Amino acid sequence: IFFIQKANVDAMNRDDDRKVAINAMYYALEEYYYPKYGYYPAEISESNLPVIDPQLFTDPFGVNLGIDGSTYIYEPANCNAENQCREYILRAQLEKEDAYIKKSKK
């Protein structure tokens, strides 16, 4: 019983870490990137969102955002030829809950 409970607690902690990372990316996009450039990027990374800890782009299993198998997903939408996007969805696949989703405000 102890090992089952520990596994559940560990999974919930990883889910909490995922939510923290998605929230950090969301606020960086909304409070830093969009006000500075007037659009959202087609891809996000530590290079275009330097205001957040680069480790937050790596999920709890060590897979970076944008790499197959990552539990973090960034989906830009309504992008032009210059990769300037009008909206996006950030998503984290959770273990103990439904996906955690944040959408662009603009």
PDB file of N, CA and C in Angstrom:
ATOM      1  N   ILE A   1       0.833  -1.196   0.000  1.00  0.00           N
ATOM      2  CA  ILE A   1       0.000   0.000   0.000  1.00  0.00           C
ATOM      3  C   ILE A   1       0.871   1.251   0.000  1.00  0.00           C
ATOM      4  N   PHE A   2       1.958   1.232   0.751  1.00  0.00           N
ATOM      5  CA  PHE A   2       2.858   2.385   0.814  1.00  0.00           C
ATOM      6  C   PHE A   2       3.382   2.749  -0.574  1.00  0.00           C
ATOM      7  N   PHE A   3       3.800   1.750  -1.348  1.00  0.00           N
ATOM      8  CA  PHE A   3       4.382   2.016  -2.665  1.00  0.00           C
ATOM      9  C   PHE A   3       3.352   2.576  -3.637  1.00  0.00           C
ATOM     10  N   ILE A   4       2.127   2.121  -3.522  1.00  0.00           N
ATOM     11  CA  ILE A   4       1.057   2.651  -4.367  1.00  0.00           C
ATOM     12  C   ILE A   4       0.791   4.111  -4.017  1.00  0.00           C
ATOM     13  N   GLN A   5       0.720   4.406  -2.722  1.00  0.00           N
ATOM     14  CA  GLN A   5       0.485   5.781  -2.288  1.00  0.00           C
ATOM     15  C   GLN A   5       1.649   6.689  -2.692  1.00  0.00           C
ATOM     16  N   LYS A   6       2.873   6.186  -2.554  1.00  0.00           N
ATOM     17  CA  LYS A   6       4.043   6.974  -2.934  1.00  0.00           C
ATOM     18  C   LYS A   6       4.030   7.262  -4.431  1.00  0.00           C
ATOM     19  N   ALA A   7       3.683   6.268  -5.233  1.00  0.00           N
ATOM     20  CA  ALA A   7       3.608   6.471  -6.681  1.00  0.00           C
ATOM     21  C   ALA A   7       2.560   7.530  -7.017  1.00  0.00           C
ATOM     22  N   ASN A   8       1.420   7.502  -6.329  1.00  0.00           N
ATOM     23  CA  ASN A   8       0.381   8.506  -6.562  1.00  0.00           C
ATOM     24  C   ASN A   8       0.846   9.899  -6.166  1.00  0.00           C
ATOM     25  N   VAL A   9       1.517  10.015  -5.035  1.00  0.00           N
ATOM     26  CA  VAL A   9       2.031  11.306  -4.578  1.00  0.00           C
ATOM     27  C   VAL A   9       3.087  11.817  -5.553  1.00  0.00           C
ATOM     28  N   ASP A  10       3.976  10.948  -6.005  1.00  0.00           N
ATOM     29  CA  ASP A  10       5.000  11.343  -6.978  1.00  0.00           C
ATOM     30  C   ASP A  10       4.360  11.852  -8.271  1.00  0.00           C
ATOM     31  N   ALA A  11       3.335  11.163  -8.746  1.00  0.00           N
ATOM     32  CA  ALA A  11       2.649  11.579  -9.974  1.00  0.00           C
ATOM     33  C   ALA A  11       1.965  12.935  -9.774  1.00  0.00           C
ATOM     34  N   MET A  12       1.352  13.144  -8.627  1.00  0.00           N
ATOM     35  CA  MET A  12       0.701  14.429  -8.357  1.00  0.00           C
ATOM     36  C   MET A  12       1.743  15.549  -8.282  1.00  0.00           C
ATOM     37  N   ASN A  13       2.902  15.258  -7.710  1.00  0.00           N
ATOM     38  CA  ASN A  13       3.976  16.260  -7.667  1.00  0.00           C
ATOM     39  C   ASN A  13       4.476  16.599  -9.062  1.00  0.00           C
ATOM     40  N   ARG A  14       4.619  15.591  -9.934  1.00  0.00           N
ATOM     41  CA  ARG A  14       5.027  15.855 -11.314  1.00  0.00           C
ATOM     42  C   ARG A  14       3.969  16.691 -12.028  1.00  0.00           C
ATOM     43  N   ASP A  15       2.692  16.396 -11.771  1.00  0.00           N
ATOM     44  CA  ASP A  15       1.615  17.191 -12.367  1.00  0.00           C
ATOM     45  C   ASP A  15       1.688  18.641 -11.898  1.00  0.00           C
ATOM     46  N   ASP A  16       1.972  18.846 -10.620  1.00  0.00           N
ATOM     47  CA  ASP A  16       2.122  20.211 -10.106  1.00  0.00           C
ATOM     48  C   ASP A  16       3.289  20.916 -10.785  1.00  0.00           C
ATOM     49  N   ASP A  17       4.396  20.204 -10.983  1.00  0.00           N
ATOM     50  CA  ASP A  17       5.554  20.786 -11.679  1.00  0.00           C
ATOM     51  C   ASP A  17       5.186  21.183 -13.106  1.00  0.00           C
ATOM     52  N   ARG A  18       4.397  20.354 -13.758  1.00  0.00           N
ATOM     53  CA  ARG A  18       3.965  20.669 -15.124  1.00  0.00           C
ATOM     54  C   ARG A  18       3.114  21.934 -15.159  1.00  0.00           C
ATOM     55  N   LYS A  19       2.206  22.068 -14.203  1.00  0.00           N
ATOM     56  CA  LYS A  19       1.351  23.257 -14.143  1.00  0.00           C
ATOM     57  C   LYS A  19       2.188  24.512 -13.903  1.00  0.00           C
ATOM     58  N   VAL A  20       3.172  24.422 -13.035  1.00  0.00           N
ATOM     59  CA  VAL A  20       4.058  25.562 -12.774  1.00  0.00           C
ATOM     60  C   VAL A  20       4.776  25.967 -14.061  1.00  0.00           C
ATOM     61  N   ALA A  21       5.287  24.990 -14.796  1.00  0.00           N
ATOM     62  CA  ALA A  21       6.014  25.279 -16.034  1.00  0.00           C
ATOM     63  C   ALA A  21       5.100  25.919 -17.076  1.00  0.00           C
ATOM     64  N   ILE A  22       3.908  25.374 -17.265  1.00  0.00           N
ATOM     65  CA  ILE A  22       2.963  25.925 -18.243  1.00  0.00           C
ATOM     66  C   ILE A  22       2.562  27.348 -17.844  1.00  0.00           C
ATOM     67  N   ASN A  23       2.328  27.576 -16.564  1.00  0.00           N
ATOM     68  CA  ASN A  23       1.981  28.927 -16.106  1.00  0.00           C
ATOM     69  C   ASN A  23       3.128  29.901 -16.357  1.00  0.00           C
ATOM     70  N   ALA A  24       4.356  29.474 -16.121  1.00  0.00           N
ATOM     71  CA  ALA A  24       5.512  30.347 -16.362  1.00  0.00           C
ATOM     72  C   ALA A  24       5.613  30.702 -17.841  1.00  0.00           C
ATOM     73  N   MET A  25       5.443  29.711 -18.720  1.00  0.00           N
ATOM     74  CA  MET A  25       5.485  29.976 -20.162  1.00  0.00           C
ATOM     75  C   MET A  25       4.356  30.916 -20.570  1.00  0.00           C
ATOM     76  N   TYR A  26       3.174  30.675 -20.042  1.00  0.00           N
ATOM     77  CA  TYR A  26       2.005  31.496 -20.347  1.00  0.00           C
ATOM     78  C   TYR A  26       2.250  32.958 -19.963  1.00  0.00           C
ATOM     79  N   TYR A  27       2.680  33.182 -18.738  1.00  0.00           N
ATOM     80  CA  TYR A  27       2.903  34.559 -18.287  1.00  0.00           C
ATOM     81  C   TYR A  27       4.060  35.217 -19.025  1.00  0.00           C
ATOM     82  N   ALA A  28       5.064  34.456 -19.391  1.00  0.00           N
ATOM     83  CA  ALA A  28       6.163  35.019 -20.182  1.00  0.00           C
ATOM     84  C   ALA A  28       5.656  35.450 -21.556  1.00  0.00           C
ATOM     85  N   LEU A  29       4.793  34.651 -22.151  1.00  0.00           N
ATOM     86  CA  LEU A  29       4.218  35.017 -23.452  1.00  0.00           C
ATOM     87  C   LEU A  29       3.313  36.245 -23.342  1.00  0.00           C
ATOM     88  N   GLU A  30       2.490  36.282 -22.321  1.00  0.00           N
ATOM     89  CA  GLU A  30       1.491  37.348 -22.187  1.00  0.00           C
ATOM     90  C   GLU A  30       2.059  38.649 -21.621  1.00  0.00           C
ATOM     91  N   GLU A  31       3.013  38.549 -20.711  1.00  0.00           N
ATOM     92  CA  GLU A  31       3.521  39.743 -20.034  1.00  0.00           C
ATOM     93  C   GLU A  31       4.846  40.241 -20.597  1.00  0.00           C
ATOM     94  N   TYR A  32       5.583  39.396 -21.291  1.00  0.00           N
ATOM     95  CA  TYR A  32       6.882  39.790 -21.845  1.00  0.00           C
ATOM     96  C   TYR A  32       6.852  39.806 -23.370  1.00  0.00           C
ATOM     97  N   TYR A  33       6.566  38.662 -23.979  1.00  0.00           N
ATOM     98  CA  TYR A  33       6.725  38.535 -25.426  1.00  0.00           C
ATOM     99  C   TYR A  33       5.699  39.375 -26.200  1.00  0.00           C
ATOM    100  N   TYR A  34       4.416  39.141 -25.941  1.00  0.00           N
ATOM    101  CA  TYR A  34       3.393  39.833 -26.718  1.00  0.00           C
ATOM    102  C   TYR A  34       3.479  41.358 -26.584  1.00  0.00           C
ATOM    103  N   PRO A  35       3.621  41.908 -25.383  1.00  0.00           N
ATOM    104  CA  PRO A  35       3.744  43.374 -25.288  1.00  0.00           C
ATOM    105  C   PRO A  35       4.971  43.930 -26.021  1.00  0.00           C
ATOM    106  N   LYS A  36       6.036  43.155 -26.061  1.00  0.00           N
ATOM    107  CA  LYS A  36       7.270  43.614 -26.709  1.00  0.00           C
ATOM    108  C   LYS A  36       7.170  43.563 -28.235  1.00  0.00           C
ATOM    109  N   TYR A  37       6.563  42.491 -28.766  1.00  0.00           N
ATOM    110  CA  TYR A  37       6.555  42.273 -30.222  1.00  0.00           C
ATOM    111  C   TYR A  37       5.191  42.467 -30.895  1.00  0.00           C
ATOM    112  N   GLY A  38       4.104  42.337 -30.148  1.00  0.00           N
ATOM    113  CA  GLY A  38       2.774  42.502 -30.721  1.00  0.00           C
ATOM    114  C   GLY A  38       2.230  41.257 -31.395  1.00  0.00           C
ATOM    115  N   TYR A  39       2.877  40.136 -31.209  1.00  0.00           N
ATOM    116  CA  TYR A  39       2.426  38.851 -31.743  1.00  0.00           C
ATOM    117  C   TYR A  39       3.048  37.751 -30.888  1.00  0.00           C
ATOM    118  N   TYR A  40       2.618  36.515 -31.135  1.00  0.00           N
ATOM    119  CA  TYR A  40       3.189  35.358 -30.444  1.00  0.00           C
ATOM    120  C   TYR A  40       4.128  34.624 -31.391  1.00  0.00           C
ATOM    121  N   PRO A  41       5.148  33.945 -30.870  1.00  0.00           N
ATOM    122  CA  PRO A  41       6.088  33.235 -31.738  1.00  0.00           C
ATOM    123  C   PRO A  41       5.512  31.907 -32.235  1.00  0.00           C
ATOM    124  N   ALA A  42       6.054  31.410 -33.330  1.00  0.00           N
ATOM    125  CA  ALA A  42       5.640  30.110 -33.866  1.00  0.00           C
ATOM    126  C   ALA A  42       6.206  28.964 -33.031  1.00  0.00           C
ATOM    127  N   GLU A  43       7.304  29.222 -32.335  1.00  0.00           N
ATOM    128  CA  GLU A  43       7.917  28.250 -31.425  1.00  0.00           C
ATOM    129  C   GLU A  43       8.362  28.997 -30.181  1.00  0.00           C
ATOM    130  N   ILE A  44       8.404  28.293 -29.054  1.00  0.00           N
ATOM    131  CA  ILE A  44       8.946  28.928 -27.859  1.00  0.00           C
ATOM    132  C   ILE A  44      10.122  28.109 -27.335  1.00  0.00           C
ATOM    133  N   SER A  45      11.060  28.836 -26.752  1.00  0.00           N
ATOM    134  CA  SER A  45      12.254  28.211 -26.180  1.00  0.00           C
ATOM    135  C   SER A  45      12.898  29.219 -25.241  1.00  0.00           C
ATOM    136  N   GLU A  46      13.966  28.798 -24.621  1.00  0.00           N
ATOM    137  CA  GLU A  46      14.681  29.710 -23.723  1.00  0.00           C
ATOM    138  C   GLU A  46      15.277  30.900 -24.467  1.00  0.00           C
ATOM    139  N   SER A  47      15.491  30.763 -25.780  1.00  0.00           N
ATOM    140  CA  SER A  47      16.075  31.885 -26.529  1.00  0.00           C
ATOM    141  C   SER A  47      15.085  33.029 -26.737  1.00  0.00           C
ATOM    142  N   ASN A  48      13.804  32.724 -26.941  1.00  0.00           N
ATOM    143  CA  ASN A  48      12.855  33.817 -27.137  1.00  0.00           C
ATOM    144  C   ASN A  48      12.006  34.116 -25.895  1.00  0.00           C
ATOM    145  N   LEU A  49      12.153  33.305 -24.853  1.00  0.00           N
ATOM    146  CA  LEU A  49      11.508  33.594 -23.566  1.00  0.00           C
ATOM    147  C   LEU A  49      12.570  33.546 -22.455  1.00  0.00           C
ATOM    148  N   PRO A  50      13.539  34.469 -22.519  1.00  0.00           N
ATOM    149  CA  PRO A  50      14.641  34.426 -21.555  1.00  0.00           C
ATOM    150  C   PRO A  50      14.252  34.823 -20.136  1.00  0.00           C
ATOM    151  N   VAL A  51      13.010  35.260 -19.937  1.00  0.00           N
ATOM    152  CA  VAL A  51      12.580  35.709 -18.620  1.00  0.00           C
ATOM    153  C   VAL A  51      12.195  34.570 -17.686  1.00  0.00           C
ATOM    154  N   ILE A  52      12.175  33.342 -18.198  1.00  0.00           N
ATOM    155  CA  ILE A  52      11.852  32.215 -17.313  1.00  0.00           C
ATOM    156  C   ILE A  52      13.039  31.263 -17.223  1.00  0.00           C
ATOM    157  N   ASP A  53      13.036  30.479 -16.179  1.00  0.00           N
ATOM    158  CA  ASP A  53      14.088  29.497 -15.939  1.00  0.00           C
ATOM    159  C   ASP A  53      14.107  28.503 -17.102  1.00  0.00           C
ATOM    160  N   PRO A  54      15.243  28.343 -17.784  1.00  0.00           N
ATOM    161  CA  PRO A  54      15.319  27.430 -18.936  1.00  0.00           C
ATOM    162  C   PRO A  54      14.946  25.988 -18.594  1.00  0.00           C
ATOM    163  N   GLN A  55      15.109  25.592 -17.355  1.00  0.00           N
ATOM    164  CA  GLN A  55      14.771  24.219 -16.959  1.00  0.00           C
ATOM    165  C   GLN A  55      13.274  23.950 -17.061  1.00  0.00           C
ATOM    166  N   LEU A  56      12.462  25.009 -17.067  1.00  0.00           N
ATOM    167  CA  LEU A  56      11.019  24.822 -17.155  1.00  0.00           C
ATOM    168  C   LEU A  56      10.573  24.317 -18.522  1.00  0.00           C
ATOM    169  N   PHE A  57      11.437  24.397 -19.523  1.00  0.00           N
ATOM    170  CA  PHE A  57      11.101  23.863 -20.844  1.00  0.00           C
ATOM    171  C   PHE A  57      11.294  22.350 -20.920  1.00  0.00           C
ATOM    172  N   THR A  58      11.805  21.756 -19.855  1.00  0.00           N
ATOM    173  CA  THR A  58      12.037  20.312 -19.790  1.00  0.00           C
ATOM    174  C   THR A  58      11.011  19.703 -18.842  1.00  0.00           C
ATOM    175  N   ASP A  59      10.264  18.722 -19.323  1.00  0.00           N
ATOM    176  CA  ASP A  59       9.229  18.122 -18.490  1.00  0.00           C
ATOM    177  C   ASP A  59       9.844  17.241 -17.388  1.00  0.00           C
ATOM    178  N   PRO A  60       9.030  16.757 -16.456  1.00  0.00           N
ATOM    179  CA  PRO A  60       9.568  15.969 -15.343  1.00  0.00           C
ATOM    180  C   PRO A  60      10.296  14.684 -15.759  1.00  0.00           C
ATOM    181  N   PHE A  61      10.088  14.241 -16.983  1.00  0.00           N
ATOM    182  CA  PHE A  61      10.788  13.041 -17.460  1.00  0.00           C
ATOM    183  C   PHE A  61      12.042  13.385 -18.259  1.00  0.00           C
ATOM    184  N   GLY A  62      12.382  14.693 -18.324  1.00  0.00           N
ATOM    185  CA  GLY A  62      13.609  15.122 -18.983  1.00  0.00           C
ATOM    186  C   GLY A  62      13.497  15.367 -20.466  1.00  0.00           C
ATOM    187  N   VAL A  63      12.273  15.477 -20.994  1.00  0.00           N
ATOM    188  CA  VAL A  63      12.073  15.706 -22.428  1.00  0.00           C
ATOM    189  C   VAL A  63      11.725  17.173 -22.649  1.00  0.00           C
ATOM    190  N   ASN A  64      12.433  17.820 -23.560  1.00  0.00           N
ATOM    191  CA  ASN A  64      12.229  19.242 -23.823  1.00  0.00           C
ATOM    192  C   ASN A  64      10.969  19.499 -24.637  1.00  0.00           C
ATOM    193  N   LEU A  65      10.378  20.657 -24.395  1.00  0.00           N
ATOM    194  CA  LEU A  65       9.240  21.132 -25.182  1.00  0.00           C
ATOM    195  C   LEU A  65       9.605  21.086 -26.662  1.00  0.00           C
ATOM    196  N   GLY A  66       8.709  20.592 -27.482  1.00  0.00           N
ATOM    197  CA  GLY A  66       8.952  20.528 -28.918  1.00  0.00           C
ATOM    198  C   GLY A  66       9.561  19.213 -29.388  1.00  0.00           C
ATOM    199  N   ILE A  67       9.992  18.381 -28.459  1.00  0.00           N
ATOM    200  CA  ILE A  67      10.557  17.070 -28.790  1.00  0.00           C
ATOM    201  C   ILE A  67       9.463  16.023 -28.639  1.00  0.00           C
ATOM    202  N   ASP A  68       9.414  15.068 -29.567  1.00  0.00           N
ATOM    203  CA  ASP A  68       8.426  13.993 -29.453  1.00  0.00           C
ATOM    204  C   ASP A  68       8.528  13.325 -28.091  1.00  0.00           C
ATOM    205  N   GLY A  69       7.385  13.102 -27.474  1.00  0.00           N
ATOM    206  CA  GLY A  69       7.344  12.451 -26.174  1.00  0.00           C
ATOM    207  C   GLY A  69       7.290  13.415 -25.007  1.00  0.00           C
ATOM    208  N   SER A  70       7.449  14.717 -25.272  1.00  0.00           N
ATOM    209  CA  SER A  70       7.350  15.705 -24.197  1.00  0.00           C
ATOM    210  C   SER A  70       5.906  15.793 -23.729  1.00  0.00           C
ATOM    211  N   THR A  71       5.724  15.998 -22.437  1.00  0.00           N
ATOM    212  CA  THR A  71       4.372  16.198 -21.913  1.00  0.00           C
ATOM    213  C   THR A  71       3.947  17.657 -22.031  1.00  0.00           C
ATOM    214  N   TYR A  72       4.834  18.516 -22.594  1.00  0.00           N
ATOM    215  CA  TYR A  72       4.524  19.923 -22.853  1.00  0.00           C
ATOM    216  C   TYR A  72       4.323  20.129 -24.347  1.00  0.00           C
ATOM    217  N   ILE A  73       3.263  20.848 -24.677  1.00  0.00           N
ATOM    218  CA  ILE A  73       2.956  21.102 -26.083  1.00  0.00           C
ATOM    219  C   ILE A  73       2.617  22.581 -26.263  1.00  0.00           C
ATOM    220  N   TYR A  74       3.235  23.202 -27.261  1.00  0.00           N
ATOM    221  CA  TYR A  74       2.916  24.576 -27.649  1.00  0.00           C
ATOM    222  C   TYR A  74       2.352  24.513 -29.055  1.00  0.00           C
ATOM    223  N   GLU A  75       1.119  25.026 -29.226  1.00  0.00           N
ATOM    224  CA  GLU A  75       0.442  24.994 -30.518  1.00  0.00           C
ATOM    225  C   GLU A  75       0.111  26.413 -30.961  1.00  0.00           C
ATOM    226  N   PRO A  76       0.946  26.997 -31.827  1.00  0.00           N
ATOM    227  CA  PRO A  76       0.632  28.331 -32.342  1.00  0.00           C
ATOM    228  C   PRO A  76      -0.503  28.240 -33.364  1.00  0.00           C
ATOM    229  N   ALA A  77      -1.207  29.360 -33.544  1.00  0.00           N
ATOM    230  CA  ALA A  77      -2.313  29.376 -34.515  1.00  0.00           C
ATOM    231  C   ALA A  77      -2.396  30.747 -35.171  1.00  0.00           C
ATOM    232  N   ASN A  78      -2.995  30.750 -36.354  1.00  0.00           N
ATOM    233  CA  ASN A  78      -3.164  31.987 -37.124  1.00  0.00           C
ATOM    234  C   ASN A  78      -1.835  32.704 -37.326  1.00  0.00           C
ATOM    235  N   CYS A  79      -0.862  31.976 -37.844  1.00  0.00           N
ATOM    236  CA  CYS A  79       0.479  32.521 -38.082  1.00  0.00           C
ATOM    237  C   CYS A  79       0.607  33.001 -39.526  1.00  0.00           C
ATOM    238  N   ASN A  80       1.387  34.052 -39.715  1.00  0.00           N
ATOM    239  CA  ASN A  80       1.646  34.538 -41.061  1.00  0.00           C
ATOM    240  C   ASN A  80       2.959  33.953 -41.586  1.00  0.00           C
ATOM    241  N   ALA A  81       3.376  34.381 -42.753  1.00  0.00           N
ATOM    242  CA  ALA A  81       4.583  33.845 -43.390  1.00  0.00           C
ATOM    243  C   ALA A  81       5.849  34.147 -42.594  1.00  0.00           C
ATOM    244  N   GLU A  82       5.801  35.174 -41.754  1.00  0.00           N
ATOM    245  CA  GLU A  82       6.963  35.538 -40.932  1.00  0.00           C
ATOM    246  C   GLU A  82       6.944  34.840 -39.567  1.00  0.00           C
ATOM    247  N   ASN A  83       6.074  33.839 -39.416  1.00  0.00           N
ATOM    248  CA  ASN A  83       5.926  33.104 -38.153  1.00  0.00           C
ATOM    249  C   ASN A  83       5.487  33.990 -36.999  1.00  0.00           C
ATOM    250  N   GLN A  84       4.701  34.982 -37.303  1.00  0.00           N
ATOM    251  CA  GLN A  84       4.085  35.825 -36.289  1.00  0.00           C
ATOM    252  C   GLN A  84       2.657  35.319 -36.100  1.00  0.00           C
ATOM    253  N   CYS A  85       2.346  34.897 -34.875  1.00  0.00           N
ATOM    254  CA  CYS A  85       1.073  34.226 -34.623  1.00  0.00           C
ATOM    255  C   CYS A  85       0.142  35.103 -33.794  1.00  0.00           C
ATOM    256  N   ARG A  86      -1.142  34.912 -34.015  1.00  0.00           N
ATOM    257  CA  ARG A  86      -2.153  35.704 -33.317  1.00  0.00           C
ATOM    258  C   ARG A  86      -2.669  35.005 -32.067  1.00  0.00           C
ATOM    259  N   GLU A  87      -2.440  33.704 -31.961  1.00  0.00           N
ATOM    260  CA  GLU A  87      -2.908  32.961 -30.792  1.00  0.00           C
ATOM    261  C   GLU A  87      -2.120  31.673 -30.626  1.00  0.00           C
ATOM    262  N   TYR A  88      -2.351  31.011 -29.500  1.00  0.00           N
ATOM    263  CA  TYR A  88      -1.653  29.757 -29.204  1.00  0.00           C
ATOM    264  C   TYR A  88      -2.426  28.993 -28.135  1.00  0.00           C
ATOM    265  N   ILE A  89      -2.052  27.742 -27.974  1.00  0.00           N
ATOM    266  CA  ILE A  89      -2.502  26.910 -26.860  1.00  0.00           C
ATOM    267  C   ILE A  89      -1.262  26.269 -26.257  1.00  0.00           C
ATOM    268  N   LEU A  90      -1.135  26.351 -24.950  1.00  0.00           N
ATOM    269  CA  LEU A  90      -0.101  25.632 -24.201  1.00  0.00           C
ATOM    270  C   LEU A  90      -0.797  24.491 -23.483  1.00  0.00           C
ATOM    271  N   ARG A  91      -0.177  23.317 -23.523  1.00  0.00           N
ATOM    272  CA  ARG A  91      -0.832  22.147 -22.951  1.00  0.00           C
ATOM    273  C   ARG A  91       0.203  21.288 -22.230  1.00  0.00           C
ATOM    274  N   ALA A  92      -0.202  20.749 -21.090  1.00  0.00           N
ATOM    275  CA  ALA A  92       0.617  19.763 -20.383  1.00  0.00           C
ATOM    276  C   ALA A  92      -0.231  18.515 -20.185  1.00  0.00           C
ATOM    277  N   GLN A  93       0.293  17.386 -20.608  1.00  0.00           N
ATOM    278  CA  GLN A  93      -0.376  16.119 -20.374  1.00  0.00           C
ATOM    279  C   GLN A  93      -0.089  15.706 -18.931  1.00  0.00           C
ATOM    280  N   LEU A  94      -1.137  15.567 -18.128  1.00  0.00           N
ATOM    281  CA  LEU A  94      -0.983  15.218 -16.728  1.00  0.00           C
ATOM    282  C   LEU A  94      -1.224  13.732 -16.503  1.00  0.00           C
ATOM    283  N   GLU A  95      -0.727  13.241 -15.389  1.00  0.00           N
ATOM    284  CA  GLU A  95      -0.874  11.825 -15.066  1.00  0.00           C
ATOM    285  C   GLU A  95      -2.136  11.539 -14.270  1.00  0.00           C
ATOM    286  N   LYS A  96      -2.533  12.456 -13.418  1.00  0.00           N
ATOM    287  CA  LYS A  96      -3.648  12.214 -12.504  1.00  0.00           C
ATOM    288  C   LYS A  96      -4.884  13.045 -12.814  1.00  0.00           C
ATOM    289  N   GLU A  97      -4.791  13.911 -13.815  1.00  0.00           N
ATOM    290  CA  GLU A  97      -5.910  14.777 -14.186  1.00  0.00           C
ATOM    291  C   GLU A  97      -5.956  14.895 -15.705  1.00  0.00           C
ATOM    292  N   ASP A  98      -7.007  15.564 -16.175  1.00  0.00           N
ATOM    293  CA  ASP A  98      -7.074  15.879 -17.601  1.00  0.00           C
ATOM    294  C   ASP A  98      -5.955  16.855 -17.948  1.00  0.00           C
ATOM    295  N   ALA A  99      -5.712  17.041 -19.205  1.00  0.00           N
ATOM    296  CA  ALA A  99      -4.656  17.956 -19.661  1.00  0.00           C
ATOM    297  C   ALA A  99      -4.867  19.341 -19.063  1.00  0.00           C
ATOM    298  N   TYR A 100      -3.749  19.990 -18.755  1.00  0.00           N
ATOM    299  CA  TYR A 100      -3.763  21.361 -18.244  1.00  0.00           C
ATOM    300  C   TYR A 100      -3.521  22.274 -19.431  1.00  0.00           C
ATOM    301  N   ILE A 101      -4.461  23.202 -19.678  1.00  0.00           N
ATOM    302  CA  ILE A 101      -4.435  24.009 -20.893  1.00  0.00           C
ATOM    303  C   ILE A 101      -4.506  25.496 -20.559  1.00  0.00           C
ATOM    304  N   LYS A 102      -3.668  26.262 -21.242  1.00  0.00           N
ATOM    305  CA  LYS A 102      -3.712  27.719 -21.182  1.00  0.00           C
ATOM    306  C   LYS A 102      -3.779  28.221 -22.619  1.00  0.00           C
ATOM    307  N   LYS A 103      -4.651  29.204 -22.867  1.00  0.00           N
ATOM    308  CA  LYS A 103      -4.800  29.757 -24.211  1.00  0.00           C
ATOM    309  C   LYS A 103      -4.429  31.235 -24.206  1.00  0.00           C
ATOM    310  N   SER A 104      -4.011  31.717 -25.354  1.00  0.00           N
ATOM    311  CA  SER A 104      -3.646  33.128 -25.488  1.00  0.00           C
ATOM    312  C   SER A 104      -4.829  34.019 -25.122  1.00  0.00           C
ATOM    313  N   LYS A 105      -4.487  35.175 -24.558  1.00  0.00           N
ATOM    314  CA  LYS A 105      -5.513  36.144 -24.186  1.00  0.00           C
ATOM    315  C   LYS A 105      -5.990  36.955 -25.376  1.00  0.00           C
ATOM    316  N   LYS A 106      -5.092  37.270 -26.287  1.00  0.00           N
ATOM    317  CA  LYS A 106      -5.393  38.216 -27.375  1.00  0.00           C
ATOM    318  C   LYS A 106      -6.242  37.595 -28.445  1.00  0.00           C
TER     319      LYS A 106
END
